[in-house]
mmCIF file of C-alpha atoms in Angstrom:
data_model
loop_
_atom_site.group_PDB
_atom_site.id
_atom_site.type_symbol
_atom_site.label_atom_id
_atom_site.label_comp_id
_atom_site.label_asym_id
_atom_site.label_seq_id
_atom_site.Cartn_x
_atom_site.Cartn_y
_atom_site.Cartn_z
ATOM 1 C CA MET A 1 -62.859 1.273 70.737
ATOM 2 C CA THR A 2 -65.878 2.406 68.793
ATOM 3 C CA GLY A 3 -69.033 0.297 69.062
ATOM 4 C CA THR A 4 -67.808 -1.956 71.875
ATOM 5 C CA VAL A 5 -68.507 -1.853 75.548
ATOM 6 C CA GLY A 6 -65.421 -1.690 77.725
ATOM 7 C CA GLU A 7 -64.808 -4.073 80.604
ATOM 8 C CA HIS A 8 -65.130 -1.199 83.101
ATOM 9 C CA ASP A 9 -68.551 -0.301 81.636
ATOM 10 C CA LEU A 10 -69.742 -3.923 81.975
ATOM 11 C CA GLU A 11 -68.548 -4.050 85.595
ATOM 12 C CA THR A 12 -70.243 -0.740 86.401
ATOM 13 C CA ALA A 13 -73.539 -1.734 84.769
ATOM 14 C CA ALA A 14 -73.564 -5.137 86.480
ATOM 15 C CA ARG A 15 -72.835 -3.594 89.876
ATOM 16 C CA ARG A 16 -75.587 -1.000 89.360
ATOM 17 C CA ARG A 17 -78.149 -3.710 88.471
ATOM 18 C CA ALA A 18 -77.273 -5.675 91.616
ATOM 19 C CA GLU A 19 -77.422 -2.534 93.771
ATOM 20 C CA ASP A 20 -80.821 -1.568 92.324
ATOM 21 C CA LEU A 21 -82.221 -5.027 93.094
ATOM 22 C CA TYR A 22 -80.660 -4.991 96.565
ATOM 23 C CA ALA A 23 -82.223 -1.591 97.342
ATOM 24 C CA LYS A 24 -85.695 -3.137 96.865
ATOM 25 C CA ASP A 25 -84.990 -6.393 98.749
ATOM 26 C CA ARG A 26 -86.860 -6.097 102.053
ATOM 27 C CA THR A 27 -85.818 -9.576 103.199
ATOM 28 C CA CYS A 28 -82.122 -8.725 102.948
ATOM 29 C CA GLU A 29 -82.807 -5.504 104.824
ATOM 30 C CA LEU A 30 -84.716 -7.334 107.576
ATOM 31 C CA LEU A 31 -82.022 -10.004 108.043
ATOM 32 C CA GLY A 32 -79.028 -7.699 107.766
ATOM 33 C CA ILE A 33 -77.745 -9.254 104.542
ATOM 34 C CA ASP A 34 -75.393 -6.814 102.838
ATOM 35 C CA LEU A 35 -74.305 -6.715 99.221
ATOM 36 C CA ARG A 36 -70.506 -6.614 99.289
ATOM 37 C CA ASP A 37 -69.543 -6.988 95.649
ATOM 38 C CA ALA A 38 -71.061 -7.661 92.240
ATOM 39 C CA GLY A 39 -69.939 -7.879 88.641
ATOM 40 C CA PRO A 40 -71.078 -9.651 85.484
ATOM 41 C CA GLY A 41 -72.349 -13.072 86.593
ATOM 42 C CA ARG A 42 -71.101 -12.818 90.172
ATOM 43 C CA ALA A 43 -72.078 -11.398 93.549
ATOM 44 C CA THR A 44 -70.951 -11.563 97.171
ATOM 45 C CA VAL A 45 -73.217 -11.003 100.183
ATOM 46 C CA GLY A 46 -72.680 -11.276 103.928
ATOM 47 C CA MET A 47 -74.736 -11.892 107.066
ATOM 48 C CA ARG A 48 -74.125 -12.363 110.795
ATOM 49 C CA VAL A 49 -76.022 -15.319 112.326
ATOM 50 C CA ALA A 50 -78.357 -13.839 114.964
ATOM 51 C CA ASP A 51 -79.787 -15.707 117.941
ATOM 52 C CA THR A 52 -83.180 -15.565 116.186
ATOM 53 C CA MET A 53 -81.771 -17.656 113.286
ATOM 54 C CA VAL A 54 -81.117 -20.923 115.132
ATOM 55 C CA ASN A 55 -82.953 -24.222 114.967
ATOM 56 C CA GLY A 56 -83.897 -26.582 117.811
ATOM 57 C CA HIS A 57 -80.295 -27.818 117.988
ATOM 58 C CA GLY A 58 -79.040 -24.297 118.644
ATOM 59 C CA THR A 59 -77.204 -24.028 115.313
ATOM 60 C CA GLY A 60 -77.878 -21.815 112.320
ATOM 61 C CA HIS A 61 -81.174 -22.814 110.708
ATOM 62 C CA GLY A 62 -80.675 -24.256 107.228
ATOM 63 C CA GLY A 63 -83.427 -22.042 105.855
ATOM 64 C CA PHE A 64 -81.425 -18.931 106.690
ATOM 65 C CA LEU A 65 -78.269 -20.416 105.140
ATOM 66 C CA PHE A 66 -80.239 -21.274 101.992
ATOM 67 C CA LEU A 67 -81.672 -17.757 101.938
ATOM 68 C CA LEU A 68 -78.210 -16.181 102.172
ATOM 69 C CA ALA A 69 -76.956 -18.308 99.263
ATOM 70 C CA ASP A 70 -80.140 -17.608 97.290
ATOM 71 C CA ALA A 71 -79.649 -13.856 97.747
ATOM 72 C CA ALA A 72 -76.120 -14.055 96.292
ATOM 73 C CA PHE A 73 -77.494 -16.174 93.428
ATOM 74 C CA ALA A 74 -80.271 -13.643 92.746
ATOM 75 C CA PHE A 75 -77.906 -10.691 92.588
ATOM 76 C CA ALA A 76 -75.417 -12.585 90.382
ATOM 77 C CA CYS A 77 -77.958 -13.755 87.818
ATOM 78 C CA ASN A 78 -79.540 -10.302 87.588
ATOM 79 C CA THR A 79 -76.286 -8.529 86.706
ATOM 80 C CA HIS A 80 -76.832 -9.071 82.978
ATOM 81 C CA GLY A 81 -80.121 -7.248 82.534
ATOM 82 C CA PRO A 82 -83.674 -8.305 82.098
ATOM 83 C CA ALA A 83 -85.294 -9.755 85.214
ATOM 84 C CA THR A 84 -84.038 -13.243 86.041
ATOM 85 C CA VAL A 85 -85.530 -15.618 88.624
ATOM 86 C CA ALA A 86 -84.734 -19.004 90.115
ATOM 87 C CA GLN A 87 -86.168 -22.043 88.392
ATOM 88 C CA GLY A 88 -84.535 -24.451 90.825
ATOM 89 C CA ALA A 89 -81.879 -24.728 93.510
ATOM 90 C CA GLN A 90 -80.161 -27.261 95.733
ATOM 91 C CA VAL A 91 -78.046 -26.775 98.831
ATOM 92 C CA THR A 92 -75.641 -29.101 100.610
ATOM 93 C CA PHE A 93 -74.960 -28.260 104.252
ATOM 94 C CA LEU A 94 -71.407 -29.216 105.201
ATOM 95 C CA ARG A 95 -70.961 -27.713 108.682
ATOM 96 C CA ALA A 96 -73.128 -26.003 111.256
ATOM 97 C CA ALA A 97 -73.160 -22.231 111.591
ATOM 98 C CA GLU A 98 -73.212 -20.767 115.100
ATOM 99 C CA VAL A 99 -74.752 -17.641 116.583
ATOM 100 C CA GLY A 100 -72.396 -14.733 115.914
ATOM 101 C CA ASP A 101 -70.763 -16.304 112.844
ATOM 102 C CA ASP A 102 -70.115 -13.822 110.047
ATOM 103 C CA LEU A 103 -71.029 -15.642 106.847
ATOM 104 C CA VAL A 104 -70.102 -14.713 103.292
ATOM 105 C CA ALA A 105 -71.816 -16.171 100.226
ATOM 106 C CA GLU A 106 -70.030 -15.895 96.880
ATOM 107 C CA ALA A 107 -72.034 -16.626 93.724
ATOM 108 C CA VAL A 108 -70.376 -17.348 90.374
ATOM 109 C CA GLU A 109 -71.981 -17.984 87.008
ATOM 110 C CA ARG A 110 -70.991 -21.376 85.607
ATOM 111 C CA SER A 111 -73.024 -21.419 82.406
ATOM 112 C CA ARG A 112 -75.618 -19.293 80.647
ATOM 113 C CA SER A 113 -77.394 -20.016 77.387
ATOM 114 C CA GLY A 114 -80.574 -18.430 76.076
ATOM 115 C CA ARG A 115 -82.865 -17.892 79.057
ATOM 116 C CA SER A 116 -81.189 -20.473 81.344
ATOM 117 C CA GLY A 117 -78.210 -20.195 83.631
ATOM 118 C CA VAL A 118 -76.366 -22.207 86.281
ATOM 119 C CA TYR A 119 -74.735 -20.549 89.298
ATOM 120 C CA ASP A 120 -72.668 -21.966 92.148
ATOM 121 C CA VAL A 121 -72.620 -20.314 95.562
ATOM 122 C CA THR A 122 -70.207 -21.108 98.390
ATOM 123 C CA VAL A 123 -71.144 -20.031 101.922
ATOM 124 C CA ARG A 124 -68.144 -19.578 104.230
ATOM 125 C CA ARG A 125 -67.502 -18.355 107.735
ATOM 126 C CA SER A 126 -65.208 -15.338 108.028
ATOM 127 C CA ASP A 127 -62.327 -17.721 108.846
ATOM 128 C CA GLY A 128 -62.725 -19.323 105.402
ATOM 129 C CA VAL A 129 -64.369 -22.575 106.542
ATOM 130 C CA THR A 130 -67.025 -23.700 104.056
ATOM 131 C CA ILE A 131 -70.483 -24.063 105.603
ATOM 132 C CA ALA A 132 -72.610 -24.874 102.533
ATOM 133 C CA GLU A 133 -72.530 -25.277 98.750
ATOM 134 C CA PHE A 134 -75.517 -24.158 96.670
ATOM 135 C CA ARG A 135 -76.324 -24.587 92.979
ATOM 136 C CA GLY A 136 -79.059 -22.511 91.412
ATOM 137 C CA GLN A 137 -80.648 -22.630 87.986
ATOM 138 C CA SER A 138 -81.948 -19.332 86.620
ATOM 139 C CA HIS A 139 -84.582 -18.371 84.080
ATOM 140 C CA THR A 140 -84.652 -14.975 82.336
ATOM 141 C CA LEU A 141 -88.125 -13.458 81.992
ATOM 142 C CA GLY A 142 -89.579 -11.556 79.034
ATOM 143 C CA GLY A 143 -87.700 -9.648 76.396
ATOM 144 C CA ARG A 144 -84.695 -10.936 74.560
ATOM 145 C CA PRO A 145 -82.256 -12.924 76.709
ATOM 146 C CA PRO A 146 -79.003 -11.056 77.331
ATOM 147 C CA ARG A 147 -76.062 -11.925 75.099
ATOM 148 C CA ARG A 148 -72.881 -13.212 76.680
ATOM 149 C CA ALA A 149 -69.849 -10.981 76.273
ATOM 150 C CA ASP A 150 -68.071 -13.811 74.410
ATOM 151 C CA GLU A 151 -70.885 -14.348 71.875
ATOM 152 C CA SER A 152 -70.557 -12.618 68.557
ATOM 153 C CA GLY A 153 -73.563 -10.741 67.256
ATOM 154 C CA GLU A 154 -72.562 -11.285 63.657
#
């Protein structure tokens, strides 16, 4: 295929962009959030709830759950190329997280047009139980917004 980018190349480039961003993310490093997977418009991160992450009720603090989901969102929306940031986000907490819980946040792109995008993130315990649902809206900075793979340039 001359002149087209293969699916493997898109996956590799997206993963590299997420890994480059992750390598500079001091907050993820501090909290033990690890990047587990990434591809075009998607990312998965994980974190173990530490005893320093609980609220006054002794359960996982919502701020840390939001942060985990936001990290997955950030990596997913930056897989396309120029820098992309959050312009808004909402989280719904469904169940409490406990100290020692291994949490996984999976972000998936729902829609992207021009400089705006919408991403959904599900936060689950390692046993598959959903802890929170997050929706983030992204905004691409500077330069030309990236073109979707399904948009024709002609």
